Each structure stands twice: as C-alpha cells, then as structure tokens.
Coordinates of C-alpha atoms in Angstrom, one line a residue:
M146 CA 109.1 70.0 90.5
R147 CA 107.0 69.0 87.5
I148 CA 107.9 70.8 84.3
P149 CA 106.1 70.1 81.0
I150 CA 108.5 68.4 78.4
C151 CA 108.0 71.4 76.1
C152 CA 109.5 73.7 78.8
I153 CA 112.7 71.8 79.4
L154 CA 114.5 73.4 76.5
L155 CA 113.1 76.8 77.4
L156 CA 113.7 77.2 81.1
A157 CA 116.6 77.1 83.4
F158 CA 115.7 77.1 87.1
V159 CA 118.0 77.9 90.1
G160 CA 117.3 77.8 93.8
F161 CA 115.7 80.9 95.4
S162 CA 114.1 81.5 98.7
H163 CA 110.8 82.4 97.2
G164 CA 110.6 79.3 95.0
N165 CA 112.1 78.7 91.6
V166 CA 113.6 81.6 89.6
V167 CA 113.4 81.9 85.8
S168 CA 116.7 83.2 84.5
P169 CA 116.5 86.9 83.3
R170 CA 118.3 85.8 80.1
L171 CA 115.2 84.0 79.0
C172 CA 112.5 86.0 77.0
G173 CA 109.3 84.1 77.2
G174 CA 108.3 80.4 77.5
Q175 CA 106.1 78.1 79.4
V176 CA 106.1 77.7 83.2
F177 CA 104.3 75.2 85.4
V178 CA 103.8 76.6 88.9
E179 CA 104.0 73.8 91.5
D180 CA 104.3 76.2 94.4
S181 CA 105.8 79.5 93.4
V182 CA 108.0 80.8 90.6
V183 CA 109.8 84.2 90.3
I184 CA 110.5 85.7 86.8
E185 CA 113.3 88.2 86.9
I186 CA 112.3 91.0 84.6
S187 CA 115.0 93.0 82.9
S188 CA 115.2 95.6 80.0
A189 CA 115.5 92.6 77.6
H190 CA 111.9 91.6 78.3
E191 CA 110.3 93.9 75.8
K192 CA 107.7 92.0 73.7
C193 CA 108.3 88.8 75.6
H194 CA 105.4 86.4 76.3
W195 CA 105.1 83.9 79.1
Y196 CA 102.5 81.2 79.5
I197 CA 101.8 80.1 83.0
Q198 CA 100.0 77.0 84.3
T199 CA 99.3 75.4 87.6
Q200 CA 97.2 72.3 88.7
E201 CA 93.7 72.4 87.3
D202 CA 91.8 72.9 90.6
R203 CA 93.9 75.9 91.6
I204 CA 94.3 79.5 90.5
L205 CA 97.3 81.8 90.2
V206 CA 98.2 85.0 92.1
F207 CA 100.8 87.5 90.8
T208 CA 102.8 90.0 92.9
V209 CA 106.0 92.0 92.6
L210 CA 108.7 91.3 95.1
N211 CA 110.8 94.4 94.8
G212 CA 108.3 97.0 93.6
N213 CA 104.6 97.7 93.1
L214 CA 102.5 95.6 90.8
K215 CA 100.2 98.5 90.0
E216 CA 103.1 100.5 88.7
A217 CA 104.4 97.5 86.8
Q218 CA 101.2 97.4 84.8
D219 CA 102.6 100.2 82.7
F220 CA 104.8 97.7 80.9
L221 CA 103.2 94.3 81.3
A222 CA 99.8 92.8 80.9
I223 CA 98.6 89.7 82.9
H224 CA 95.9 87.8 81.1
D225 CA 93.3 85.6 82.8
G226 CA 93.9 82.6 80.5
S227 CA 96.4 81.6 77.9
N228 CA 94.8 83.2 74.8
I229 CA 95.8 86.5 73.4
D230 CA 92.2 87.8 73.8
S231 CA 91.9 86.6 77.4
P232 CA 90.8 89.4 79.8
I233 CA 93.6 91.5 81.3
L234 CA 93.8 91.5 85.1
R235 CA 94.4 94.8 86.8
V236 CA 95.1 95.6 90.5
E237 CA 92.4 98.3 90.6
N238 CA 89.7 95.9 89.4
Q239 CA 90.4 93.1 91.9
K240 CA 87.6 92.5 94.5
I241 CA 89.0 92.4 98.0
H242 CA 87.6 90.1 100.7
E243 CA 86.4 92.1 103.6
R244 CA 88.2 89.9 106.1
S245 CA 91.5 89.6 104.2
R246 CA 94.8 90.9 105.7
K247 CA 95.3 94.5 105.0
D248 CA 99.1 94.2 104.8
L249 CA 99.2 91.8 101.8
P250 CA 101.0 93.2 98.8
A251 CA 99.2 94.4 95.7
S252 CA 98.2 91.4 93.6
V253 CA 96.0 90.0 90.9
Y254 CA 94.2 86.6 90.9
T255 CA 93.2 84.6 87.9
T256 CA 89.9 82.8 87.8
Q257 CA 91.4 79.6 86.3
S258 CA 94.6 77.6 86.3
T259 CA 96.3 79.3 83.3
A260 CA 97.5 82.8 82.6
S261 CA 99.8 84.6 80.2
V262 CA 102.1 87.6 80.8
R263 CA 102.9 89.9 77.9
F264 CA 105.5 92.6 78.2
T265 CA 104.5 95.6 76.1
K266 CA 107.7 97.6 76.7
A267 CA 110.9 97.2 78.7
P268 CA 110.8 98.2 82.4
N269 CA 112.8 101.0 83.8
S270 CA 114.6 98.8 86.3
N271 CA 114.9 95.0 87.0
L272 CA 111.9 93.6 88.8
K273 CA 110.9 90.2 90.2
L274 CA 107.4 89.0 89.3
K275 CA 106.3 86.3 91.8
I276 CA 103.6 83.8 90.7
Q277 CA 102.1 81.4 93.2
K278 CA 99.5 78.6 93.2
A279 CA 96.5 79.7 95.2
I280 CA 93.1 78.6 96.4
D281 CA 90.1 80.2 94.7
C282 CA 88.5 81.9 97.7
P283 CA 84.8 82.6 97.7
F284 CA 83.4 85.7 99.4
N285 CA 81.1 83.6 101.6
L286 CA 79.7 80.1 101.8
G287 CA 76.1 81.3 101.8
T288 CA 74.2 82.9 104.6
E289 CA 75.8 83.6 108.0
S290 CA 79.4 83.2 106.7
Q291 CA 82.5 85.2 105.8
C292 CA 85.6 84.3 103.9
G293 CA 88.9 85.9 103.3
R294 CA 92.7 85.6 102.8
V295 CA 93.3 86.2 106.5
V296 CA 96.7 84.3 106.8
D297 CA 98.4 84.7 103.5
A298 CA 97.8 85.4 99.8
V299 CA 97.3 81.8 98.7
S300 CA 95.1 80.1 101.3
C301 CA 91.4 80.7 102.2
Y302 CA 89.5 80.8 105.5
C303 CA 85.8 80.9 106.0
A304 CA 83.9 81.5 109.3
T305 CA 80.4 80.0 109.5
F306 CA 78.2 81.5 112.2
T307 CA 75.6 78.7 112.1
K308 CA 76.0 76.6 115.2
R309 CA 76.6 72.9 114.7
N310 CA 78.4 70.1 116.5
H311 CA 81.9 68.9 115.4
L312 CA 80.8 66.3 112.9
S313 CA 78.3 68.6 111.3
Q314 CA 80.8 71.4 111.0
R315 CA 83.3 69.1 109.5
S316 CA 80.8 67.9 106.9
Y317 CA 79.9 71.5 106.2
C318 CA 83.5 72.4 105.5
N319 CA 84.0 69.3 103.4
S320 CA 80.9 70.1 101.3
H321 CA 82.6 73.3 100.3
N322 CA 85.9 71.6 99.5
M323 CA 87.4 72.9 102.7
K324 CA 88.4 71.4 106.1
L325 CA 88.0 72.4 109.7
L326 CA 90.6 74.8 110.9
S327 CA 94.1 73.7 112.1
L328 CA 96.4 76.0 114.1
E329 CA 99.9 74.7 114.0
T330 CA 101.7 78.0 114.7
Y331 CA 101.3 81.1 116.9
E332 CA 101.5 83.3 113.8
K333 CA 98.6 81.6 112.1
E334 CA 96.4 81.8 115.3
I335 CA 97.1 85.5 115.6
S336 CA 96.0 86.1 112.0
I337 CA 92.8 84.1 112.6
H338 CA 92.2 86.0 115.9
N339 CA 92.7 89.4 114.2
A340 CA 90.0 88.4 111.7
W341 CA 87.3 86.8 113.9
G342 CA 88.7 86.3 117.4
N343 CA 86.2 88.5 119.3
E344 CA 83.1 87.4 117.6
A345 CA 82.4 83.8 118.6
L346 CA 83.5 80.4 119.9
F347 CA 84.9 78.4 117.0
L348 CA 85.2 74.7 116.6
T349 CA 88.5 73.4 115.0
S350 CA 89.8 70.1 113.7
L351 CA 91.8 69.3 116.9
T352 CA 90.7 66.1 118.5
D353 CA 91.8 63.2 120.6
E354 CA 88.7 61.0 119.9
P355 CA 90.6 58.0 118.5
N356 CA 93.1 57.9 121.4
E357 CA 92.4 59.8 124.6
G358 CA 95.2 62.3 125.4
T359 CA 96.8 62.1 121.9
W360 CA 95.7 65.3 120.3
F361 CA 96.1 65.8 116.6
W362 CA 94.9 68.2 113.9
E363 CA 92.4 66.0 111.9
S364 CA 92.5 68.3 108.8
T365 CA 96.2 68.1 108.3
D366 CA 96.9 64.8 110.1
T367 CA 99.5 66.6 112.2
M368 CA 100.2 65.7 115.9
L369 CA 99.7 68.6 118.3
Y370 CA 102.7 67.9 120.5
P371 CA 105.5 68.9 120.5
G372 CA 104.1 71.7 118.4
Y373 CA 102.3 74.9 119.3
S374 CA 99.3 74.9 121.7
N375 CA 97.3 77.5 123.5
W376 CA 95.2 75.7 126.1
C377 CA 93.3 77.7 128.7
S378 CA 94.3 77.2 132.3
K379 CA 93.5 73.6 133.5
Q380 CA 92.6 72.6 130.0
P381 CA 92.1 70.1 128.5
D382 CA 90.2 68.5 131.4
N383 CA 88.1 65.9 129.6
S384 CA 85.2 66.8 131.9
A385 CA 83.3 63.7 133.0
A386 CA 80.2 65.8 133.4
F387 CA 79.7 65.7 129.6
G388 CA 80.9 62.1 129.2
G389 CA 84.3 63.1 127.9
E390 CA 85.5 66.0 125.8
D391 CA 87.4 65.0 122.7
C392 CA 87.2 68.1 120.5
M393 CA 88.5 71.7 120.8
M394 CA 87.0 75.1 120.4
I395 CA 88.7 78.5 120.5
N396 CA 87.4 81.0 123.1
S397 CA 86.3 84.4 122.0
G398 CA 87.8 87.5 123.6
A399 CA 91.3 88.8 124.1
N400 CA 93.3 85.6 124.9
G401 CA 91.5 83.2 122.5
C402 CA 92.7 80.2 124.5
W403 CA 91.5 76.7 123.9
N404 CA 89.0 74.5 125.7
D405 CA 88.3 70.9 125.1
C406 CA 84.6 70.2 124.4
D407 CA 82.1 67.5 123.7
C408 CA 82.2 66.6 120.0
D409 CA 78.5 65.6 119.9
K410 CA 76.7 67.8 122.5
D411 CA 78.6 71.1 122.2
V412 CA 77.5 73.2 119.3
S413 CA 79.3 76.3 118.1
D414 CA 80.4 78.3 115.1
A415 CA 83.4 77.1 113.1
I416 CA 86.2 78.1 110.7
C417 CA 86.9 76.2 107.5
Q418 CA 90.3 76.4 105.7
A419 CA 91.5 75.5 102.2
L420 CA 95.3 75.3 101.6
P421 CA 97.0 75.3 98.2

C-alpha cells in the first residue's frame, strides 16, 4: 500500500474485507487509493473534507456499502477533482452504459484520478463510503462496438462486431488500451454471456500457439489449467484440416462453450477488456 508522506500522520488503516478502512475518529485528510478504501462516516464528520487520489491513468468510483449513495448525497458532496470549485458528482446525473450489469449499486465515477469529499452536515446514522480505483470505460470504441461494466464496477469490457483474425483483434484492443478477453472464472463468463452471449462468436486471448497443448490466457499471462474451462464436446481438437488451431472463440447461443480455431484464417468478432 503506497501512502503519500503527508498522509502518514493523518490516517490510521486497519484490515477490512473491502480494502483499507479509514478510522471513523478521523475527520478529513488525504487518501491514496491503491485498490479500495472505506471511510467510516459518523456523526462527527460534519464539515470534514477528504482528498482522494489514485494512479494517474485511472479514475475513482464511489459507493455506499450499508446504505444508498443517492440518499447520502443529502449530507455529502463528491467533487470531480480536488479543488473546492470542482464539479459535484450526483447519482442521477451519471450516464449508464447500456450493457452494464443492472445489479451494480448506485455509484458515481470521476473523470480523473483525484476527487474530494465534503460533508455538509452530519449523517443520521453511521455509513461506510467505499472508494475504488476503476477503469475509465468508454461507451463504444467507434462504429460496430459496445462497451459496459458487465462484470463489476471497476473494469471495462467492449465488444467489437467487426470481424478480424486473432492478431488483428489483439491489435485492435491494444490500440484502445485494452486486451483481448480472458475468462478465468465461471462467474466472469456468465457475466459476459449475459451481456453478449447470444449475439456472435467472440475471439478471446486463450492460445496454445507457443507450445501446442499448453493453453494460457495471453492477456493476463495465466495458465488455463488447472483453472476454469468450458470446452465444447471433443474440443480442443487442433483440426488438421485448417493446419492447426491454436486460438479459442466462444460460441454464441445458450451454452457458450469454447472451440479452438485457426488464429490466422478464422475471423470473428471479439471482446476487449481493461482491468484496474
């Protein structure tokens, strides 16, 4: 955990399942968000000011763990930036991606790596304000694409419906500061399937091109086995009819199982991802 020197005298952190917790005894200060931070808000927080920062190429997302952020706006203001005149972020003014999960909690996103939280009056009850580092997720990557927060509140996924081979799709994702999709868990695949599963065949970053039979997620440099997999029946088969199949695409339809495919000759749509 990296904390600016100026914060060491101001903050006391203890372990917590949602990240670090700022003691409710503290009234204001500076916080650097490496992953996530929770500020416990009590009646003593009236007129307190917090200055929040994360790494420069990321943004911040605010939620309330044990309440509703929209209701919490009655006693706090979240500014998009560290200045007192920075715009105030409100839940009702947030633009929602069409393909984002519908069960995500009410939240606000900054447009930059800094924010400030100002408490205008004391809350009626103690609350926990959660602040996370997040990806700035575009609404699309141009024509024939869709983006959304389809897995969680901090990552970003974009489907491109322009058919390309594996190398071209990888380059396309990289050109937008993203990488081809990886599916290390069943839960993640279900989220992706709920967003786009019935619409197309999607190329992913899974490949065994460097070493036949040794499949790994190129985007995260994670080995497939012994992790989660969802191969279709009799797949992967490395069909000789196509001179070998060293990449993977997700089938459309109800099961969304995986087929190996020719990295060069098979063209398909793809999903890009950006993780915080």
